Tab-separated table of C-alpha atoms in Angstrom:
chain	number	residue	atom	x	y	z
P	1	MET	CA	-134.740	264.829	-44.161
P	2	ARG	CA	-137.118	267.572	-43.259
P	3	ARG	CA	-138.676	267.508	-46.725
P	4	GLY	CA	-139.344	263.798	-46.312
P	5	LEU	CA	-141.012	264.317	-42.981
P	6	ALA	CA	-143.087	267.109	-44.425
P	7	PHE	CA	-144.147	264.881	-47.315
P	8	VAL	CA	-145.145	262.125	-44.965
P	9	GLY	CA	-147.146	264.659	-42.938
P	10	VAL	CA	-149.047	265.790	-46.033
P	11	LEU	CA	-149.864	262.112	-46.876
P	12	LEU	CA	-151.202	261.613	-43.335
P	13	VAL	CA	-153.405	264.676	-43.564
P	14	ILE	CA	-154.814	263.517	-46.945
P	15	ALA	CA	-155.393	260.023	-45.613
P	16	ALA	CA	-157.220	261.388	-42.618
P	17	ALA	CA	-159.408	263.600	-44.796
P	18	VAL	CA	-160.255	260.648	-47.093
P	19	THR	CA	-161.113	258.497	-44.091
P	20	ALA	CA	-163.343	261.238	-42.670
P	21	THR	CA	-165.073	261.590	-46.018
P	22	PHE	CA	-165.795	257.854	-46.216
P	23	ALA	CA	-166.986	257.870	-42.534
P	24	SER	CA	-169.265	260.820	-43.247
P	25	THR	CA	-170.668	259.113	-46.329
P	26	ALA	CA	-171.338	255.926	-44.329
P	27	THR	CA	-173.111	257.863	-41.638
P	28	ALA	CA	-175.260	259.711	-44.144
P	29	ARG	CA	-176.350	256.503	-45.894
P	30	PRO	CA	-180.118	256.246	-45.695
P	31	LYS	CA	-181.683	253.495	-43.560
P	32	LYS	CA	-183.113	250.520	-45.302
P	33	THR	CA	-186.846	250.820	-46.019
P	34	ILE	CA	-189.106	248.839	-43.675
P	35	ASN	CA	-192.209	247.763	-45.563
P	36	ILE	CA	-195.150	247.158	-43.249
P	37	ALA	CA	-198.457	245.762	-44.549
P	38	VAL	CA	-201.473	247.103	-42.604
P	39	PHE	CA	-204.448	244.829	-42.799
P	40	LEU	CA	-207.531	246.610	-41.467
P	41	ALA	CA	-210.870	244.877	-40.842
P	42	SER	CA	-212.357	247.976	-42.543
P	43	SER	CA	-210.662	251.138	-43.685
P	44	ALA	CA	-213.975	252.993	-43.538
P	45	ASN	CA	-214.549	252.119	-39.855
P	46	THR	CA	-213.636	255.013	-37.553
P	47	TYR	CA	-211.957	252.712	-35.038
P	48	TRP	CA	-209.638	251.232	-37.607
P	49	ALA	CA	-209.052	254.682	-39.180
P	50	ALA	CA	-207.820	255.826	-35.753
P	51	ALA	CA	-205.583	252.736	-35.400
P	52	LEU	CA	-204.058	253.603	-38.819
P	53	GLN	CA	-203.380	257.101	-37.613
P	54	GLY	CA	-201.435	255.616	-34.696
P	55	ALA	CA	-199.366	253.656	-37.199
P	56	LYS	CA	-198.742	256.902	-39.099
P	57	ASP	CA	-197.576	258.548	-35.871
P	58	VAL	CA	-194.744	256.023	-35.739
P	59	GLN	CA	-194.086	256.448	-39.463
P	60	LYS	CA	-193.545	260.208	-38.965
P	61	LYS	CA	-190.749	259.429	-36.543
P	62	ASN	CA	-189.263	256.771	-38.832
P	63	PRO	CA	-189.122	258.104	-42.431
P	64	ASN	CA	-187.753	254.749	-43.648
P	65	VAL	CA	-191.019	253.061	-42.755
P	66	LYS	CA	-193.480	252.534	-45.604
P	67	LEU	CA	-197.092	251.533	-44.805
P	68	THR	CA	-199.283	249.687	-47.355
P	69	VAL	CA	-202.968	249.528	-46.275
P	70	PHE	CA	-205.370	246.737	-47.172
P	71	ASP	CA	-209.095	247.164	-46.610
P	72	GLY	CA	-210.791	243.964	-45.493
P	73	GLN	CA	-214.286	245.513	-45.737
P	74	PHE	CA	-215.393	243.488	-42.742
P	75	ASN	CA	-215.060	240.333	-44.833
P	76	THR	CA	-212.952	237.563	-43.313
P	77	ASN	CA	-212.464	235.738	-46.603
P	78	LYS	CA	-211.335	238.917	-48.311
P	79	GLN	CA	-208.883	239.708	-45.536
P	80	LEU	CA	-207.557	236.196	-45.574
P	81	GLY	CA	-206.903	236.471	-49.293
P	82	GLN	CA	-205.029	239.724	-48.726
P	83	LEU	CA	-202.774	238.077	-46.149
P	84	ARG	CA	-202.086	235.159	-48.488
P	85	ASP	CA	-201.212	237.509	-51.361
P	86	ALA	CA	-198.860	239.457	-49.170
P	87	LEU	CA	-197.148	236.268	-48.008
P	88	VAL	CA	-196.582	235.145	-51.613
P	89	SER	CA	-195.308	238.595	-52.634
P	90	LYS	CA	-192.526	238.612	-49.963
P	91	LYS	CA	-192.686	242.401	-50.069
P	92	TYR	CA	-193.236	243.040	-46.385
P	93	GLN	CA	-190.951	242.630	-43.421
P	94	ALA	CA	-193.806	243.141	-40.980
P	95	TRP	CA	-197.628	242.876	-40.749
P	96	PHE	CA	-199.996	244.955	-38.658
P	97	VAL	CA	-203.193	242.954	-38.562
P	98	GLY	CA	-206.526	244.332	-37.444
P	99	PRO	CA	-208.569	241.098	-37.843
P	100	ASN	CA	-212.200	240.834	-38.727
P	101	ASP	CA	-211.973	237.398	-37.140
P	102	GLY	CA	-208.581	236.207	-35.954
P	103	GLY	CA	-209.320	232.481	-36.005
P	104	PRO	CA	-209.324	231.846	-39.766
P	105	LEU	CA	-206.211	234.070	-40.187
P	106	THR	CA	-204.135	231.936	-37.774
P	107	PRO	CA	-202.595	229.396	-40.209
P	108	THR	CA	-201.481	232.109	-42.630
P	109	ILE	CA	-200.030	234.201	-39.848
P	110	LYS	CA	-198.133	231.160	-38.528
P	111	GLN	CA	-196.630	230.645	-41.995
P	112	ALA	CA	-195.722	234.319	-42.260
P	113	ILE	CA	-193.850	234.159	-38.911
P	114	LYS	CA	-192.094	230.977	-40.064
P	115	ASP	CA	-191.000	232.910	-43.203
P	116	GLY	CA	-189.439	235.634	-41.049
P	117	VAL	CA	-192.323	238.205	-41.070
P	118	PHE	CA	-192.878	240.056	-37.789
P	119	VAL	CA	-196.592	240.232	-36.944
P	120	GLY	CA	-198.570	242.423	-34.540
P	121	CYS	CA	-202.300	242.564	-33.944
P	122	SER	CA	-204.750	244.878	-32.179
P	123	LEU	CA	-208.282	244.875	-30.801
P	124	VAL	CA	-209.313	241.423	-32.135
P	125	PRO	CA	-206.878	238.655	-31.116
P	126	CYS	CA	-204.973	236.791	-33.794
P	127	GLY	CA	-205.680	233.221	-32.864
P	128	PRO	CA	-208.483	230.812	-32.134
P	129	ASN	CA	-209.532	232.067	-28.666
P	130	ILE	CA	-211.617	235.262	-29.078
P	131	LYS	CA	-211.781	235.704	-25.236
P	132	SER	CA	-208.049	235.838	-24.800
P	133	ALA	CA	-206.132	239.073	-24.554
P	134	LYS	CA	-202.728	237.354	-24.748
P	135	VAL	CA	-200.592	236.512	-27.739
P	136	GLN	CA	-201.762	233.024	-28.904
P	137	ILE	CA	-199.480	232.404	-31.923
P	138	PRO	CA	-195.871	231.444	-31.153
P	139	GLY	CA	-193.461	234.066	-32.484
P	140	GLN	CA	-196.114	236.821	-32.758
P	141	THR	CA	-194.447	240.112	-31.834
P	142	ILE	CA	-197.299	241.905	-30.031
P	143	PHE	CA	-201.022	242.092	-29.339
P	144	ALA	CA	-202.413	245.440	-28.146
P	145	GLY	CA	-205.958	245.433	-26.908
P	146	LEU	CA	-208.289	245.152	-23.916
P	147	GLY	CA	-209.976	241.904	-24.845
P	148	PHE	CA	-213.668	241.487	-25.346
P	149	PHE	CA	-214.483	239.556	-22.228
P	150	PRO	CA	-212.910	242.144	-19.835
P	151	ASN	CA	-214.504	244.917	-21.956
P	152	GLY	CA	-217.886	243.284	-21.271
P	153	GLN	CA	-216.989	243.207	-17.564
P	154	LEU	CA	-216.401	246.987	-17.682
P	155	LEU	CA	-219.807	247.427	-19.247
P	156	GLY	CA	-221.246	245.288	-16.508
P	157	LYS	CA	-219.690	247.548	-13.845
P	158	LEU	CA	-221.442	250.539	-15.426
P	159	VAL	CA	-224.740	248.691	-15.390
P	160	VAL	CA	-224.307	247.838	-11.742
P	161	GLN	CA	-223.722	251.498	-10.979
P	162	GLY	CA	-226.798	252.537	-13.007
P	163	CYS	CA	-229.001	249.933	-11.298
P	164	ALA	CA	-227.966	250.762	-7.754
P	165	GLY	CA	-231.107	251.196	-5.555
P	166	ILE	CA	-233.465	250.109	-8.355
P	167	ASP	CA	-235.386	246.796	-7.975
P	168	PRO	CA	-236.160	245.513	-10.458
P	169	CYS	CA	-233.709	247.303	-12.770
P	170	LYS	CA	-234.815	246.579	-16.335
P	171	VAL	CA	-232.001	246.535	-18.852
P	172	LEU	CA	-231.753	246.490	-22.682
P	173	TRP	CA	-228.508	244.985	-24.024
P	174	LEU	CA	-227.778	246.499	-27.415
P	175	PRO	CA	-224.878	244.726	-29.116
P	176	GLY	CA	-223.860	245.441	-32.713
P	177	LEU	CA	-224.462	241.872	-33.995
P	178	PRO	CA	-225.215	239.383	-31.190
P	179	THR	CA	-224.094	236.338	-33.238
P	180	LEU	CA	-220.511	237.550	-33.731
P	181	PRO	CA	-217.969	235.639	-31.635
P	182	LEU	CA	-216.529	238.817	-30.314
P	183	GLU	CA	-220.009	240.043	-29.213
P	184	LYS	CA	-220.610	236.729	-27.540
P	185	ALA	CA	-217.370	237.079	-25.611
P	186	ARG	CA	-218.293	240.625	-24.625
P	187	GLN	CA	-221.785	239.480	-23.536
P	188	ASP	CA	-220.282	236.748	-21.356
P	189	GLY	CA	-218.116	239.355	-19.665
P	190	LEU	CA	-221.146	241.643	-19.159
P	191	TYR	CA	-223.261	238.859	-17.697
P	192	SER	CA	-220.499	237.637	-15.434
P	193	ILE	CA	-220.719	240.996	-13.598
P	194	ILE	CA	-224.473	241.584	-13.533
P	195	ARG	CA	-225.628	238.052	-12.890
P	196	PRO	CA	-224.907	238.019	-9.123
P	197	HIS	CA	-227.078	241.211	-8.758
P	198	LYS	CA	-230.551	239.858	-8.404
P	199	ASN	CA	-232.153	243.258	-8.959
P	200	ILE	CA	-230.809	243.506	-12.504
P	201	LYS	CA	-233.026	241.964	-15.206
P	202	VAL	CA	-231.968	241.964	-18.887
P	203	VAL	CA	-235.436	242.138	-20.437
P	204	ALA	CA	-234.318	242.412	-24.106
P	205	VAL	CA	-231.376	241.968	-26.414
P	206	ALA	CA	-231.487	243.690	-29.763
P	207	ALA	CA	-228.972	244.137	-32.568
P	208	GLY	CA	-227.916	247.750	-32.977
P	209	GLY	CA	-225.923	247.183	-36.120
P	210	TYR	CA	-222.954	249.291	-35.048
P	211	LEU	CA	-224.766	252.443	-36.341
P	212	ALA	CA	-227.044	255.099	-34.897
P	213	ALA	CA	-229.921	254.499	-37.378
P	214	PRO	CA	-230.513	250.786	-36.864
P	215	ALA	CA	-230.007	251.244	-33.117
P	216	LEU	CA	-232.646	253.927	-33.159
P	217	LYS	CA	-235.162	251.590	-34.761
P	218	ALA	CA	-234.220	248.683	-32.494
P	219	THR	CA	-234.614	250.815	-29.367
P	220	GLN	CA	-237.930	252.129	-30.475
P	221	ASP	CA	-239.210	248.561	-30.978
P	222	ILE	CA	-238.041	247.539	-27.492
P	223	LEU	CA	-239.450	250.682	-25.827
P	224	SER	CA	-242.855	249.911	-27.323
P	225	ALA	CA	-242.776	246.648	-25.330
P	226	HIS	CA	-240.788	247.924	-22.359
P	227	PRO	CA	-241.498	251.608	-21.792
P	228	ASP	CA	-240.272	251.202	-18.155
P	229	LEU	CA	-236.702	250.457	-19.097
P	230	ASN	CA	-234.113	251.744	-16.562
P	231	VAL	CA	-230.825	251.107	-18.362
P	232	ILE	CA	-229.635	250.683	-21.957
P	233	VAL	CA	-226.131	249.337	-22.428
P	234	SER	CA	-224.469	248.945	-25.791
P	235	SER	CA	-221.291	247.635	-27.338
P	236	GLY	CA	-220.763	250.890	-29.262
P	237	ASP	CA	-221.202	254.556	-28.524
P	238	GLN	CA	-222.653	255.124	-31.961
P	239	MET	CA	-225.603	252.919	-31.085
P	240	ILE	CA	-226.203	254.841	-27.809
P	241	ALA	CA	-226.551	257.946	-29.975
P	242	GLY	CA	-229.442	256.249	-31.739
P	243	ALA	CA	-230.893	254.984	-28.374
P	244	VAL	CA	-230.760	258.592	-27.004
P	245	LYS	CA	-232.900	259.751	-29.995
P	246	ALA	CA	-235.351	256.904	-29.455
P	247	ALA	CA	-235.798	257.856	-25.820
P	248	GLN	CA	-236.359	261.506	-26.829
P	249	VAL	CA	-239.027	260.547	-29.383
P	250	ALA	CA	-240.738	258.344	-26.733
P	251	GLY	CA	-240.774	261.208	-24.229
P	252	LEU	CA	-238.345	259.362	-21.974
P	253	ALA	CA	-235.315	261.688	-22.336
P	254	GLY	CA	-233.226	261.618	-19.199
P	255	LYS	CA	-235.277	258.806	-17.633
P	256	ILE	CA	-233.123	255.902	-18.970
P	257	LYS	CA	-229.471	255.612	-18.116
P	258	MET	CA	-227.376	255.075	-21.242
P	259	TYR	CA	-224.016	253.336	-21.239
P	260	GLY	CA	-221.835	253.011	-24.357
P	261	ASN	CA	-218.613	251.507	-25.434
P	262	GLY	CA	-215.515	253.404	-26.690
P	263	CYS	CA	-215.734	256.883	-25.107
P	264	THR	CA	-215.696	258.585	-28.543
P	265	PHE	CA	-215.651	262.282	-29.153
P	266	GLU	CA	-219.440	262.239	-29.578
P	267	ALA	CA	-219.973	260.203	-26.408
P	268	LYS	CA	-217.951	262.660	-24.374
P	269	VAL	CA	-220.320	265.469	-25.547
P	270	LEU	CA	-223.415	263.402	-24.733
P	271	ILE	CA	-222.058	262.579	-21.265
P	272	GLN	CA	-221.255	266.214	-20.559
P	273	GLN	CA	-224.755	267.130	-21.649
P	274	GLY	CA	-226.243	264.523	-19.334
P	275	LYS	CA	-227.770	262.504	-22.189
P	276	GLN	CA	-225.412	259.504	-21.745
P	277	ALA	CA	-224.409	258.232	-18.283
P	278	GLY	CA	-221.048	256.627	-19.095
P	279	CYS	CA	-218.833	254.678	-21.435
P	280	THR	CA	-215.944	252.261	-21.402
P	281	VAL	CA	-212.611	253.481	-22.764
P	282	TYR	CA	-211.019	252.286	-26.039
P	283	LEU	CA	-207.740	253.755	-27.375
P	284	PRO	CA	-207.396	252.686	-31.016
P	285	ARG	CA	-204.802	255.319	-31.979
P	286	THR	CA	-202.646	254.195	-28.980
P	287	GLU	CA	-203.053	250.554	-30.043
P	288	GLY	CA	-201.886	251.269	-33.592
P	289	ARG	CA	-198.913	253.206	-32.271
P	290	LEU	CA	-197.886	250.424	-29.873
P	291	VAL	CA	-198.123	247.705	-32.565
P	292	VAL	CA	-196.217	249.509	-35.282
P	293	GLN	CA	-193.488	250.734	-32.923
P	294	ALA	CA	-193.012	247.091	-31.734
P	295	LEU	CA	-192.811	245.935	-35.330
P	296	VAL	CA	-190.214	248.574	-36.249
P	297	ASP	CA	-188.174	247.581	-33.165
P	298	ALA	CA	-188.417	243.944	-34.130
P	299	VAL	CA	-187.197	244.506	-37.657
P	300	ASN	CA	-184.304	246.436	-36.190
P	301	GLY	CA	-183.445	243.595	-33.922
P	302	LYS	CA	-184.865	245.072	-30.700
P	303	GLY	CA	-187.582	244.124	-28.280
P	304	LYS	CA	-189.263	240.809	-27.467
P	305	THR	CA	-191.888	238.549	-28.972
P	306	GLY	CA	-195.164	237.488	-27.323
P	307	VAL	CA	-195.840	240.907	-25.818
P	308	SER	CA	-199.443	241.594	-24.743
P	309	ILE	CA	-200.432	245.147	-23.823
P	310	ASP	CA	-203.693	246.419	-22.420
P	311	PRO	CA	-203.719	250.136	-23.398
P	312	THR	CA	-206.302	251.013	-20.667
P	313	PRO	CA	-203.757	252.096	-18.000
P	314	ARG	CA	-202.580	254.725	-20.479
P	315	SER	CA	-205.989	256.411	-20.200
P	316	PRO	CA	-206.015	259.339	-17.731
P	317	ILE	CA	-209.394	258.095	-16.406
P	318	GLY	CA	-208.822	254.340	-16.451
P	319	GLY	CA	-211.353	252.106	-18.159
P	320	LEU	CA	-214.637	253.932	-17.230
P	321	GLY	CA	-215.858	257.290	-18.238
P	322	THR	CA	-218.600	259.180	-16.435
P	323	LYS	CA	-219.660	262.813	-16.055
P	324	ALA	CA	-217.311	263.077	-13.091
P	325	ASN	CA	-214.157	262.368	-15.070
P	326	ILE	CA	-214.876	262.432	-18.792
P	327	GLY	CA	-213.499	265.968	-19.126
P	328	LYS	CA	-209.981	264.632	-18.478
P	329	LEU	CA	-210.158	262.191	-21.422
P	330	LYS	CA	-209.044	263.076	-24.931
P	331	PRO	CA	-211.035	260.575	-27.135
P	332	GLU	CA	-209.189	258.862	-29.892
P	333	PHE	CA	-211.966	258.105	-32.387
P	334	HIS	CA	-215.391	259.115	-33.539
P	335	SER	CA	-218.660	257.212	-33.231
């Protein structure tokens, strides 16, 4: 009888060991790969490079995440073709879209969502309304970005500060490409703030080309006609760098208040040196991190759809950078 009980005991021990082995094997089983397509308006652009770094921050914490990057080269038709190819391939469970222009991409994104792909966008809205900072496409997981109209409003607040006590206050508006829908939306936001202030006069609008060199030339041309400018405001800090050089060449260094957009590493230095008066804050790395984390959660059956996030509250200085507070900001991208 005792031998029988002992035999049964041995069997139980063996069974328990086998069960534990199977349980351990199941626990150690690697997670299923999450393939995320990353569609950037331009891989060479420093803003989108920073957004990609944010996506990689999430990837580091989730080794089962695989990112495949597509360079749109600031060409909407090229980017649209990339989305369509990805849709046909059925390789990706999620898309991170950094649109060159969100409107033309809308039908393809709708189809992707219908096919079960999780989609998140940043900076430029995915949808027909460039002024909206809310998710516009039903089923879209997330949009992370400030929105161009409110960004223009922040620029307007800086101009109002710079023009305080000056009448008339002559302003040069230096957008990248004035004809772009996103720049029109930003300009509408800018003008909505400065229009009620009768002392503020926008005497010129010039394309800065999103680079320092063309902005230098454009500013020199304007200064030849308006050497008494009081304020230069631009949609990009890189263009303010060009405007600063133009003012130096014209012997007007320090006499014109310069306001840029983004609060880049270089803008922070210029502000601390007193060569630039202020900037509006953009956080592209944070945007990329927010979007890709939301996509990973969605693939894993967590989170909600239709989430819109303005990253600005995550900035230690809010939306506006000046010499008084810029030291507290860690910029997220280069000019």
